[in-house]
Coordinates of C-alpha atoms and ligand atoms in Angstrom, one line a residue:
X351 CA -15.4 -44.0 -55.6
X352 CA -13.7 -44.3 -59.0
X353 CA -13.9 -48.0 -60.0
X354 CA -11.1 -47.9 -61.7
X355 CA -8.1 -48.7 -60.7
X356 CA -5.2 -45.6 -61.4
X357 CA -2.4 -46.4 -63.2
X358 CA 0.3 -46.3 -61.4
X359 CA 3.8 -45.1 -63.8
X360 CA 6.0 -48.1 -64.4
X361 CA 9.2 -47.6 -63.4
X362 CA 10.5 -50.0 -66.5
X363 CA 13.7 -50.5 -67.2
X364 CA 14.9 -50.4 -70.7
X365 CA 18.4 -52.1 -70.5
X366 CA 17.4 -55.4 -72.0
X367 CA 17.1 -57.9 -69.6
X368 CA 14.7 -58.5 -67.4
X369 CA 15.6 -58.2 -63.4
X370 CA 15.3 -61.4 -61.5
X371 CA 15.4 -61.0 -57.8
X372 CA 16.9 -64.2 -55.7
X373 CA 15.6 -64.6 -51.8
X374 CA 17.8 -67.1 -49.8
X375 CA 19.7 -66.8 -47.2
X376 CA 22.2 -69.8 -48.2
X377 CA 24.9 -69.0 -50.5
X378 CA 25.0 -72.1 -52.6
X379 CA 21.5 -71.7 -53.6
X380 CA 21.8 -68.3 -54.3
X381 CA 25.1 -68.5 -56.3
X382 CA 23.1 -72.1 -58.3
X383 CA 20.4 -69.7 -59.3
X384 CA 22.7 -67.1 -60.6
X385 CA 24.0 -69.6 -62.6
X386 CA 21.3 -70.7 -64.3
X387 CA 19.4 -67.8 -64.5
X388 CA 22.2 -65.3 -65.5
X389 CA 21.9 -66.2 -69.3
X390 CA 18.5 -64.7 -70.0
X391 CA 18.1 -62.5 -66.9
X392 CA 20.1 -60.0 -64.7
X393 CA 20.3 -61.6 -61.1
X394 CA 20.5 -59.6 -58.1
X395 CA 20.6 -61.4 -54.9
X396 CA 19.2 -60.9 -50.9
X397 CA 19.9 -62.8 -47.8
X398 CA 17.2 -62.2 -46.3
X399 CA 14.1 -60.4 -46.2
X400 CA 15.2 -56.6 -45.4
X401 CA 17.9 -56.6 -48.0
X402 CA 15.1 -57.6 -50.6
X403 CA 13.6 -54.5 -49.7
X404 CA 16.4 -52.5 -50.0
X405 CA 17.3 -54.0 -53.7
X406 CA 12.9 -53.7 -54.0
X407 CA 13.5 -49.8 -52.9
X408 CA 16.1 -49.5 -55.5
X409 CA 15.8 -51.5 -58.7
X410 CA 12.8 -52.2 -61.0
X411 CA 12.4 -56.2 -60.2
X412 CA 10.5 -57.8 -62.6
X413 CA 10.0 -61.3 -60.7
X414 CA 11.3 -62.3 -57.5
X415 CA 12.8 -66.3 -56.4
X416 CA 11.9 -66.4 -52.5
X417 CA 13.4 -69.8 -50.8
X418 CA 10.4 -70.3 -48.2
X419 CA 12.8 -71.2 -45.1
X420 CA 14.8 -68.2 -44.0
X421 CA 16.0 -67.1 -40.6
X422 CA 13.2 -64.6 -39.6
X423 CA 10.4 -64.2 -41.9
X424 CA 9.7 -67.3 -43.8
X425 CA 9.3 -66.5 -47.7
X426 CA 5.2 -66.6 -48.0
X427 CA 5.2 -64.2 -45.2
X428 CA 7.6 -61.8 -46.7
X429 CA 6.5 -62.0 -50.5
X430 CA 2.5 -60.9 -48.9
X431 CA 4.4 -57.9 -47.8
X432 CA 6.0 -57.4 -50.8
X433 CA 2.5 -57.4 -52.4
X434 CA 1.3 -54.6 -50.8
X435 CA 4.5 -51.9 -51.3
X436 CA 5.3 -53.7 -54.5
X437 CA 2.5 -55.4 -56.1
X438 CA 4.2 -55.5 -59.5
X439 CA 6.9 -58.3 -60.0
X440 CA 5.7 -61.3 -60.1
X441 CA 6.4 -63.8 -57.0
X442 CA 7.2 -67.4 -56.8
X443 CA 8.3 -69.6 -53.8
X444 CA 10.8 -71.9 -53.8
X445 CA 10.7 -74.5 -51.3
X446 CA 12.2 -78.2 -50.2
X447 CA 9.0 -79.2 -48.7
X448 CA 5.5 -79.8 -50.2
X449 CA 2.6 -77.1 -49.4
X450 CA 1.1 -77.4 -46.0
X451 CA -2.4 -76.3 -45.5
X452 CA -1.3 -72.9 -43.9
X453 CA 0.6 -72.2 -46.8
X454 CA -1.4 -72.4 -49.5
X455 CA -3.6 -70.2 -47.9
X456 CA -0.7 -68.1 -47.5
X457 CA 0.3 -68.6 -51.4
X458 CA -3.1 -67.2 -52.1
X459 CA -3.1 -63.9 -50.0
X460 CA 0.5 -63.2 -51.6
X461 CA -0.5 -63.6 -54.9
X462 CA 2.1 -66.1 -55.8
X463 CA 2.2 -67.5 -59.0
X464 CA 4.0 -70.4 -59.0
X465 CA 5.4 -72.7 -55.8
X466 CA 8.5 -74.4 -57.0
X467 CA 9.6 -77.3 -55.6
X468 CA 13.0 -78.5 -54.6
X469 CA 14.8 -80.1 -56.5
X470 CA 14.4 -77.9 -59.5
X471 CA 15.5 -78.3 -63.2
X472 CA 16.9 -75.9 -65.0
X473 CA 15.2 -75.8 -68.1
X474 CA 12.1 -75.8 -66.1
X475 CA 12.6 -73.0 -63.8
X476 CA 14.0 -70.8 -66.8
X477 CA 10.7 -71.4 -68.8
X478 CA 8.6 -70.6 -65.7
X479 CA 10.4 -67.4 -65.5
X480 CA 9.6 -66.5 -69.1
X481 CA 6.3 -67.9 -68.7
X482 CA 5.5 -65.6 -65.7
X483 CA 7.2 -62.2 -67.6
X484 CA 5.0 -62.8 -70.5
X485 CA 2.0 -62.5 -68.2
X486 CA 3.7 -59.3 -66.6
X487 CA 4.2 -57.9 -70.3
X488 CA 0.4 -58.7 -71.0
X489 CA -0.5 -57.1 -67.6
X490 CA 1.6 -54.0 -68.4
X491 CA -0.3 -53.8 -71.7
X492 CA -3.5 -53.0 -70.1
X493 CA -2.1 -51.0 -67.9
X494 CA -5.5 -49.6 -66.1
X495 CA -6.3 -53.5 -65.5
X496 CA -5.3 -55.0 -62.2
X497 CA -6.0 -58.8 -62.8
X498 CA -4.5 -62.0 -61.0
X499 CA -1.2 -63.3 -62.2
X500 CA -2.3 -67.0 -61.7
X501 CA -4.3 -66.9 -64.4
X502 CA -3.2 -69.1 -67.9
X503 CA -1.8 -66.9 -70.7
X504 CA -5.1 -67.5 -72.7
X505 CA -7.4 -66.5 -69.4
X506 CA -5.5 -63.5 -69.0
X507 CA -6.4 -62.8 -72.5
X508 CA -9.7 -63.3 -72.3
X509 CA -10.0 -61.2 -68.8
X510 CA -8.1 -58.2 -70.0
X511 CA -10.6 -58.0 -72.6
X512 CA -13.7 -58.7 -70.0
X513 CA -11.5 -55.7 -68.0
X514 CA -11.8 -53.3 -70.8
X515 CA -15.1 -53.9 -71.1
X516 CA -16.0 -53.3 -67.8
X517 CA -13.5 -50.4 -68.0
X518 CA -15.4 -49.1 -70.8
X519 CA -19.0 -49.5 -68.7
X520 CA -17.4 -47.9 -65.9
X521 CA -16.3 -45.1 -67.3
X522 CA -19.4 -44.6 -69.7
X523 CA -20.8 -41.1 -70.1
X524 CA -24.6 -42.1 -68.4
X525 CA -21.8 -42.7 -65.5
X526 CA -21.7 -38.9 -64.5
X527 CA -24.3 -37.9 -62.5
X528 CA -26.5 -34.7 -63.9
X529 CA -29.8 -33.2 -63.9
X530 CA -31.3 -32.9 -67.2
X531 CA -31.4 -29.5 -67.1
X532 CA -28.2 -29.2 -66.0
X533 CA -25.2 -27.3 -67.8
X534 CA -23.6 -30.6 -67.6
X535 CA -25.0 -32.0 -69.8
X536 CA -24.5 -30.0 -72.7
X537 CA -21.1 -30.4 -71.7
X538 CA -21.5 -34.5 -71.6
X539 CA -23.5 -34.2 -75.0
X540 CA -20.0 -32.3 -77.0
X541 CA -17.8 -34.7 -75.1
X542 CA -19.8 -37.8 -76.3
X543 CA -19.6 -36.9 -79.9
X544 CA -15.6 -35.6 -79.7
X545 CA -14.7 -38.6 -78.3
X546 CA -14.5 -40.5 -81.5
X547 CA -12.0 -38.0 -83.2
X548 CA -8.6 -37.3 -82.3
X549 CA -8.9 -33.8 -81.3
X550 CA -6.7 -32.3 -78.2
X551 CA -9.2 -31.9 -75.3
X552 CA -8.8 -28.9 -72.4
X553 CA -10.8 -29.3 -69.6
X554 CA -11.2 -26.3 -67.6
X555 CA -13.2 -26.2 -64.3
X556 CA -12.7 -25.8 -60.5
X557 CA -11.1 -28.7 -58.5
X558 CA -12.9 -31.5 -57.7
X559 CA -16.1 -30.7 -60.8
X560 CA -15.1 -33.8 -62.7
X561 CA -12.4 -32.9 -65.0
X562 CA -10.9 -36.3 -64.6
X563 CA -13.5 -38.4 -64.8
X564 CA -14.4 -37.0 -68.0
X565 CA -11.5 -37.1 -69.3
X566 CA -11.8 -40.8 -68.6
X567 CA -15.2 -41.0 -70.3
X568 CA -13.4 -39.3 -73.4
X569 CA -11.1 -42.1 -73.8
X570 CA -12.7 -45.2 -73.0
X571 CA -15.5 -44.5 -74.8
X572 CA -13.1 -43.7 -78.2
X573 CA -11.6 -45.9 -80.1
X574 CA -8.6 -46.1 -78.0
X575 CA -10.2 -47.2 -75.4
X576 CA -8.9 -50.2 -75.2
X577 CA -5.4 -48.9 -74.7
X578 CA -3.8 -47.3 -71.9
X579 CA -5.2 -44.0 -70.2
X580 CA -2.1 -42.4 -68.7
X581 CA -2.5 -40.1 -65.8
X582 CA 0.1 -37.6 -65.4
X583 CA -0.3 -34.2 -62.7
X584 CA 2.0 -31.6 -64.0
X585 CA 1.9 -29.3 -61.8
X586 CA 3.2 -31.6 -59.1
X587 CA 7.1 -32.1 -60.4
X588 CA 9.9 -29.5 -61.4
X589 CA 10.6 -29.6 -64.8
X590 CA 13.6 -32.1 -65.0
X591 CA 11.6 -34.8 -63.2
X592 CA 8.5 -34.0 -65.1
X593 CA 10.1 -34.6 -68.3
X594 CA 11.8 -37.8 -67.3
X595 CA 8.7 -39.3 -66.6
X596 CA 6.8 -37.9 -69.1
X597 CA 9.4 -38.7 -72.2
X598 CA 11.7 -40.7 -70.3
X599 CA 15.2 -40.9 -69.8
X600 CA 18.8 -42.9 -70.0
X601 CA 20.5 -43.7 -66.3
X602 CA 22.6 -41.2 -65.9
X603 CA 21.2 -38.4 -67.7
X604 CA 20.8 -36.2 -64.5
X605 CA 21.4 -36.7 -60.9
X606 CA 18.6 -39.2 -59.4
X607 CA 18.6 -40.8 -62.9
X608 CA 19.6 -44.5 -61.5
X609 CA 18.2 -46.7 -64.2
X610 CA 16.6 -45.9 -67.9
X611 CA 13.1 -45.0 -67.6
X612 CA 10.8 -45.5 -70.0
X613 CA 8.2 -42.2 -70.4
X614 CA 4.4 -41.8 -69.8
X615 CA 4.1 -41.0 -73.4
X616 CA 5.8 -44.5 -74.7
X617 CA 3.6 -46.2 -72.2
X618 CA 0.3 -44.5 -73.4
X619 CA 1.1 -45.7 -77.0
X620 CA -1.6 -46.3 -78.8
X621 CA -3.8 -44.5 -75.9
X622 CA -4.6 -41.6 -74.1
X623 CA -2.4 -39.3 -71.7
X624 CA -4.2 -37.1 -69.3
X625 CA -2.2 -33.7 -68.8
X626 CA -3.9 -32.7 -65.2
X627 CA -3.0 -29.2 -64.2
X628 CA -1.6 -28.8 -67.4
X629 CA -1.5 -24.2 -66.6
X630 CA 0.8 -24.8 -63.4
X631 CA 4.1 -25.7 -66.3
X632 CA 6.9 -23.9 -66.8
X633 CA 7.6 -22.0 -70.2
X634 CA 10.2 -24.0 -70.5
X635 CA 8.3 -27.1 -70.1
X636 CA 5.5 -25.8 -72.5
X637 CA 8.3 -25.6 -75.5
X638 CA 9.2 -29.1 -74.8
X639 CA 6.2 -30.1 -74.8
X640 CA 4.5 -28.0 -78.2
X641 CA 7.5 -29.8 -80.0
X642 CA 6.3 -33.4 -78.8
X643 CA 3.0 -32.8 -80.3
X644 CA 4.0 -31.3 -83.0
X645 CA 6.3 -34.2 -84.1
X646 CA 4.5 -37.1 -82.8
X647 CA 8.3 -37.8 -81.4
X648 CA 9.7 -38.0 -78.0
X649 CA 12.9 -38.3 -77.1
X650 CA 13.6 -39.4 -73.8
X651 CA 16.3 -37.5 -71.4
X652 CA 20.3 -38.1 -72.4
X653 CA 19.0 -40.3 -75.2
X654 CA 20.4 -39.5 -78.8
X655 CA 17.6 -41.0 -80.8
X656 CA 13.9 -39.9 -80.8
X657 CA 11.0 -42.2 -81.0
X658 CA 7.2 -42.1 -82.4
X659 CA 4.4 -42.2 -80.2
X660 CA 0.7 -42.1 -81.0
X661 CA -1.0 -40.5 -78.4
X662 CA -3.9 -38.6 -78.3
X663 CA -3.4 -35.6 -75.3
X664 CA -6.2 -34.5 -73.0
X665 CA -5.4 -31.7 -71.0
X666 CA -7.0 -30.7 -67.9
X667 CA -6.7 -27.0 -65.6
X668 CA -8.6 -24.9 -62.9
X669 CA -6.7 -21.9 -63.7
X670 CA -8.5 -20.0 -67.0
X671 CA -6.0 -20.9 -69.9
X672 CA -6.8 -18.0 -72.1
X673 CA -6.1 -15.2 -69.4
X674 CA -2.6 -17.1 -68.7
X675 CA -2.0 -16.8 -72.3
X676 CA -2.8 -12.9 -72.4
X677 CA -0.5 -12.8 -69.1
X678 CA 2.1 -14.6 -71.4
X679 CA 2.2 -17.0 -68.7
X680 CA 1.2 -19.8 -71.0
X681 CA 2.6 -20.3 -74.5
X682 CA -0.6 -19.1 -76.6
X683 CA 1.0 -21.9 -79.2
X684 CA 0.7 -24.6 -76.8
X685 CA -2.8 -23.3 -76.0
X686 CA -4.2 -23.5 -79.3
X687 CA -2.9 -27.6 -79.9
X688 CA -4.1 -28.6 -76.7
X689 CA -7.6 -26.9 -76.3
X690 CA -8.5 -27.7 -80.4
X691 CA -11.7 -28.4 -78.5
X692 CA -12.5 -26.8 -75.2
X693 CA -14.7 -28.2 -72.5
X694 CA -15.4 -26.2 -69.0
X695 CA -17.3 -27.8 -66.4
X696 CA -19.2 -25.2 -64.5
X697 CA -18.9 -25.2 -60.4
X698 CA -21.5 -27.2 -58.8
X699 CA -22.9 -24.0 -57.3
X700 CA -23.7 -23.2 -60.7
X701 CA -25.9 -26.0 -61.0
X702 CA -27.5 -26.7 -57.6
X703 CA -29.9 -28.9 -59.3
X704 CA -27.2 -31.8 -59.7
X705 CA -26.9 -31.9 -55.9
X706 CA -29.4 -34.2 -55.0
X707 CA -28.6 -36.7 -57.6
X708 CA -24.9 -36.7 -56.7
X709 CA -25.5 -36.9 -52.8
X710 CA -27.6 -39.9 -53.7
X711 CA -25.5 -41.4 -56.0
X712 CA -22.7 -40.9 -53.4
X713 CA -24.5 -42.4 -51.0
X714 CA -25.0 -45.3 -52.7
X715 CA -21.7 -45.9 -53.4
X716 CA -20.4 -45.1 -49.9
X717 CA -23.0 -47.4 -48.3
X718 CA -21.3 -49.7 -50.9
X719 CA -17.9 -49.4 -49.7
X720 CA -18.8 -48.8 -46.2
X721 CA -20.8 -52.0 -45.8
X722 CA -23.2 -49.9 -43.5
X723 CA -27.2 -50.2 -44.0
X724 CA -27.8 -46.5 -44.2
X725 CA -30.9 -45.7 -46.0
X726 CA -31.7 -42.1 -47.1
X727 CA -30.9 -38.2 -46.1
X728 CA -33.3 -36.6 -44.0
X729 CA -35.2 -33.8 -45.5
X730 CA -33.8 -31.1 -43.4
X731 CA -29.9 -32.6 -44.0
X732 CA -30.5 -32.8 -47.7
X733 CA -31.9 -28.7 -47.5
X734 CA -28.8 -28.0 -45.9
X735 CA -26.3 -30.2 -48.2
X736 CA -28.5 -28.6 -50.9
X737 CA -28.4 -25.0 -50.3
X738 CA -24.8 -24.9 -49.5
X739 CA -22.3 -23.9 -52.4
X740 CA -19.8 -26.3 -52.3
X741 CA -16.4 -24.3 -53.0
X742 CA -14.8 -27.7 -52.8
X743 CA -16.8 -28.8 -55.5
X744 CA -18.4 -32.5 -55.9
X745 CA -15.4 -33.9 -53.7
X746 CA -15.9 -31.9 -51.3
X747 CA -19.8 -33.1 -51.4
X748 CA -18.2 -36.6 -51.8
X749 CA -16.1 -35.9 -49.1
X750 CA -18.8 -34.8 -46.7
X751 CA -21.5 -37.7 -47.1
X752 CA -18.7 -40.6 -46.4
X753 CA -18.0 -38.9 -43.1
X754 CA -21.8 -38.4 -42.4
X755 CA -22.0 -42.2 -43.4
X756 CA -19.0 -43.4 -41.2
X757 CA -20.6 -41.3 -38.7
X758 CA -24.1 -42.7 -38.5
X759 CA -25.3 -44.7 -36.1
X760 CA -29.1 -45.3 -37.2
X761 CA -30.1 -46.0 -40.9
X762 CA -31.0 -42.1 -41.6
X763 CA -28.9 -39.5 -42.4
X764 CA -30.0 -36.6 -40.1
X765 CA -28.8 -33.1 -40.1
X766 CA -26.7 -33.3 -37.1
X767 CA -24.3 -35.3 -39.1
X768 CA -23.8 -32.5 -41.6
X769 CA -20.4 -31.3 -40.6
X770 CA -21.1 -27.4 -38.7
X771 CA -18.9 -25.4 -41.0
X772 CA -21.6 -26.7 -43.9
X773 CA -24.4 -26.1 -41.7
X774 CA -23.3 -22.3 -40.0
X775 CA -22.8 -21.1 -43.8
X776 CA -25.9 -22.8 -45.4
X777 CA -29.2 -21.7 -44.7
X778 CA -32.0 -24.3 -45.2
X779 CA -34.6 -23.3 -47.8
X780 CA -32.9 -21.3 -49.9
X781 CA -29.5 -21.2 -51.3
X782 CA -26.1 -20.9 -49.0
X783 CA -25.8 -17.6 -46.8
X784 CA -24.7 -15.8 -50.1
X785 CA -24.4 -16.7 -53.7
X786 CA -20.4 -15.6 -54.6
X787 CA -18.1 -14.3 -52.9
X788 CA -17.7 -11.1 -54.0
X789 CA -21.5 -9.9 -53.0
X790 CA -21.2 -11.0 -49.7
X791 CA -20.7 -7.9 -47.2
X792 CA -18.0 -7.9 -44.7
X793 CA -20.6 -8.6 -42.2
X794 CA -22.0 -11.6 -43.7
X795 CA -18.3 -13.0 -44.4
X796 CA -17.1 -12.4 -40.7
X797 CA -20.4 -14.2 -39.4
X798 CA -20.3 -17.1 -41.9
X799 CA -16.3 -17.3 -40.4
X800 CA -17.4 -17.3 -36.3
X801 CA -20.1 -19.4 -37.1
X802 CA -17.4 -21.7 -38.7
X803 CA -15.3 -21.5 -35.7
X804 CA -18.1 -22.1 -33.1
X805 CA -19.3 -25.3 -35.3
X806 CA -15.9 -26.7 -35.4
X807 CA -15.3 -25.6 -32.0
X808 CA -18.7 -27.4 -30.8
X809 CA -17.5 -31.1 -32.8
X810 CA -14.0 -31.2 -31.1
X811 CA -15.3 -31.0 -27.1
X812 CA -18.6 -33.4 -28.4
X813 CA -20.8 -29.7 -27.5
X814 CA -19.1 -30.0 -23.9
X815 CA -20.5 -25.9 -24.0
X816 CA -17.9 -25.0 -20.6
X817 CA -15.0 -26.3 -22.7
X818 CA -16.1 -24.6 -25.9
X819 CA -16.5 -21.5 -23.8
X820 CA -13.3 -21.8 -22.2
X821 CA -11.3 -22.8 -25.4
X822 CA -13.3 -19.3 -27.1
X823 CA -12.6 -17.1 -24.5
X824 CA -16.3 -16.6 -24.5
X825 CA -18.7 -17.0 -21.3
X826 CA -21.4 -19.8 -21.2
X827 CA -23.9 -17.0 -21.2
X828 CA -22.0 -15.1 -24.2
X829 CA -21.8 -18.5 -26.0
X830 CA -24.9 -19.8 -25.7
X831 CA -26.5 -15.9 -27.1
X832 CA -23.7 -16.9 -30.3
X833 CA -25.6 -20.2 -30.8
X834 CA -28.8 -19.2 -31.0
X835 CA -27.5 -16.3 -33.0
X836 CA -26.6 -18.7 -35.6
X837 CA -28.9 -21.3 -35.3
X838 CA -26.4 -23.9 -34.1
X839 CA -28.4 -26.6 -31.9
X840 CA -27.7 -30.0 -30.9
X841 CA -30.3 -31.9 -32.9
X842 CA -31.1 -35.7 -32.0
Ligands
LIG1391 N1 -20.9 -35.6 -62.1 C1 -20.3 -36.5 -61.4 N2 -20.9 -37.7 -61.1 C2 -20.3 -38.6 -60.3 N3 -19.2 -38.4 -59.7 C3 -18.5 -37.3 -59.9 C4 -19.1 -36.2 -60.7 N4 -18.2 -35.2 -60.7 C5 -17.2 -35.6 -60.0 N5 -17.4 -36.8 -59.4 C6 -16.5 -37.5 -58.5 O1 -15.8 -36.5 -57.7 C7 -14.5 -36.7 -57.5 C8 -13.6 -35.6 -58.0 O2 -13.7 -35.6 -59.5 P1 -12.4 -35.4 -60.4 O3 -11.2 -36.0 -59.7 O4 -12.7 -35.9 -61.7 O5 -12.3 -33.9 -60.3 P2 -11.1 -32.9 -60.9 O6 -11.9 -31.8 -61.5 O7 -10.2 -33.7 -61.7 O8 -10.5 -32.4 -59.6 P3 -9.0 -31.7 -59.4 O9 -8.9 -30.4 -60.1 O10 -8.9 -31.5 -57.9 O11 -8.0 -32.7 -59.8 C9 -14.2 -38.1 -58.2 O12 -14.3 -39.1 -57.2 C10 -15.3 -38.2 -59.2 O13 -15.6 -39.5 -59.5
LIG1392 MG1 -8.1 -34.0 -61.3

């Protein structure tokens, strides 16, 4: 739904030469390219096209030479492969033959930038090269911006700044759905006027309430927003590994370290990082990391010198900072530079009124992307998605009306669409079967749970009511009393 593209963490490699990768499978070619080439770039050279991948699995390629005739896969066909598990260095063909009609279609779905003729010159091909790893720089730049390498230097200019633009539109604050009486929008109102300053932001709030996308909002709608926002999840790698990518590191510096790396924190220069899941760190971490802020310096893993970065740090949790700080699980140091302002977005249970204008909203967007003419939510599907609470938050709600969407087979979204675990535990009319967790009795928690079980039970056999029986242990009799119990009918 996000129509921005992620950044995906360049794997860039700071040993100064940029990494030219050579496809042929004749010898003499390969070794007449090294030749050339080998001044201004390292050469690494592939027979054919499964040791490419091998080097591709390996090294950090910055543009890759494919000869178009090989044994097996001809060069167009591999290099629209390569696009897809490696979209990054730029390709170029080289071929003996002029373009055919089937390959230029080819060239285009592989995103190649340049299809170099036989026989070459070496001046030429050298300044082609450069040509194309000026446009990667300029790419890398705008690092949120995925934009087509055939473009002209000046073109590419001119998009990245049509991209930030857009990127700035995108990600604008009107962009997140709320009632006007929601809490959200207090919430959206501070976020909108910190955004100019650089002031440390936490976000605190369940999973899936929005913590990224306003973190985005934050930063393209500051001043840096025409800079990088870097994404990093911190509670997803063990410390060594989250350090390397976060500060960087030198080959060598620990085992796995197989080339220099350059850190999330270089790469966001000038820009925003986003520190997702920031309370899941290790104390040992959290010292590391106090010291980068407070110095403005990183220094990358087994390097000896430290460098400056300018990077504005947005952090983001769903556990509550302040009672991991009392439980000294969280460095109350750290705490205070990274939530200098403090933003929590409430659950959407909290604010049931936002429900409607999300599922809309939602359903826009997944009509969008689903190309399928559905219209509208019937009334009694919309009571049900409404009085539900949602512990999944507005992915879960996100999640939920794509498979109602890929689901539907008329241009209404009726209530036998809504998934039966969301229809057992809501109850149409009023709000779901209980309002938290902890006042719900025993009772209604073990009924909400069967009523769970029967509704998933009911999807998998397509309400085949002998099977379900069967599968339950339950007679037709016994489950059919259970249904009506809960309510659960085969509507439409
Ligand atoms: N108010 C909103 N308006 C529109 N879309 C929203 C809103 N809140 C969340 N979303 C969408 O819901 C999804 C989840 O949001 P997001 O990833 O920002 O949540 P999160 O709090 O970072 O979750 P997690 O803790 O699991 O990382 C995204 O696709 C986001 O665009
Ligand atoms: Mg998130």
């Amino acid at each position: 739904m996000d129509p921005c593209i992620p950044f995906r963490p360049q794997r860039t490699a700071v040993s100064s030469l940029p990494i030219i990768l050579v496809v042929d499978d004749e010898r003499q070619s390969q070794e007449a390219l090294r030749r050339v080439l080998s001044d201004e770039f390292r050469v690494l050279t592939a027979s054919n096209a499964s040791e490419a991948e091998t080097v591709l699995s390996s090294e950090m390629v910055h543009a890759i030479l494919c000869d178009q005739r090989m044994p097996g896969t001809q060069g167009v066909e591999f290099l629209k492969s390569v696009r897809e598990r490696w979209p990054d260095p730029v390709r170029m063909i080289i071929s003996g033959y002029t373009a055919s009609e089937d390959i230029i279609a080819g060239i285009n779905e592989a995103g190649i930038y340049q299809y170099i003729t036989k026989p070459w010159e070496p001046d030429d091909l050298v300044r082609t090269i450069k040509e194309a790893l000026t446009l990667l720089e300029l790419q890398q730049a705008n690092a949120s911006a995925s934009l087509d390498l055939k473009m002209a230097p000046a073109a590419l200019e001119t998009a990245v700044a049509t991209k930030t633009t857009s990127l700035r539109r995108a990600h604008h604050f009107d962009r997140i759905v709320h009632h006007a009486k929601s809490p959200l929008a207090d919430i959206i109102d501070m976020a909108g006027r910190v955004a100019a300053f650089d002031i440390s932001v936490l976000i605190t709030g369940e999973s899936g309430t929005g913590k990224e996308l306003l973190a985005r909002a934050i930063h393209y709608n500051s001043p840096r927003g025409d800079k990088p926002f870097v994404v990093e999840n911190c509670g997803a790698l063990p410390d060594q590994l989250l350090e390397s990518e976060l500060f960087g590191c030198k080959k060598g510096a620990f085992t796995g370290a197989y080339e220099d790396r350059i850190g999330l924190f270089e790469q966001a220069n000038g820009g925003t990082i986003f520190l997702d899941e920031i309370g899941e760190t290790s104390p040992a971490f959290q010292v590391k990391l106090l010291r980068v802020l407070q110095e403005g310096e990183i220094r990358p893993l087994g390097a000896r010198l430290t460098r400056k970065v300018d990077v504005r740090v947005i952090a983001a949790t769903n556990r509550t900072l302040e009672d991991e700080v009392r439980e000294k699980h969280f460095r109350r140091d750290l705490y205070y530079r990274l939530a200098a302002f403090p933003l929590h977005i409430p659950p959407l249970r909290e604010r049931p009124m936002d429900i409607h204008l999300l599922a809309e909203r939602l359903l826009a967007e997944t009509r969008k992307g689903f190309g399928k003419p559905v219209r509208a939510f019937s009334d009694d599907a919309l009571a049900v998605l409404k009085s539900y609470d949602w512990p999944g938050n507005v992915r879960e709600l996100q999640n939920e009306i794509q498979r109602m969407v890929a689901l539907a087979e008329t241009d209404m979204l009726e209530l036998e669409l809504v998934s039966p675990r969301i229809r057992a535990r809501a109850c149409p009319g009023g709000r779901a079967i209980a309002e938290s967790h902890q006042r719900r009795t025993l009772k209604d928690q073990v009924e909400a749970l069967e009523a769970q079980i029967l509704g998933d039970a009911l999807t998998r056999h397509r309400w085949n009511i002998s099977r379900v029986a069967d599968e339950l242990g339950l007679s037709r009799v016994g489950l059919r009393a259970k249904l009506n119990r809960y309510g659960l009918e085969r509507t439409g």
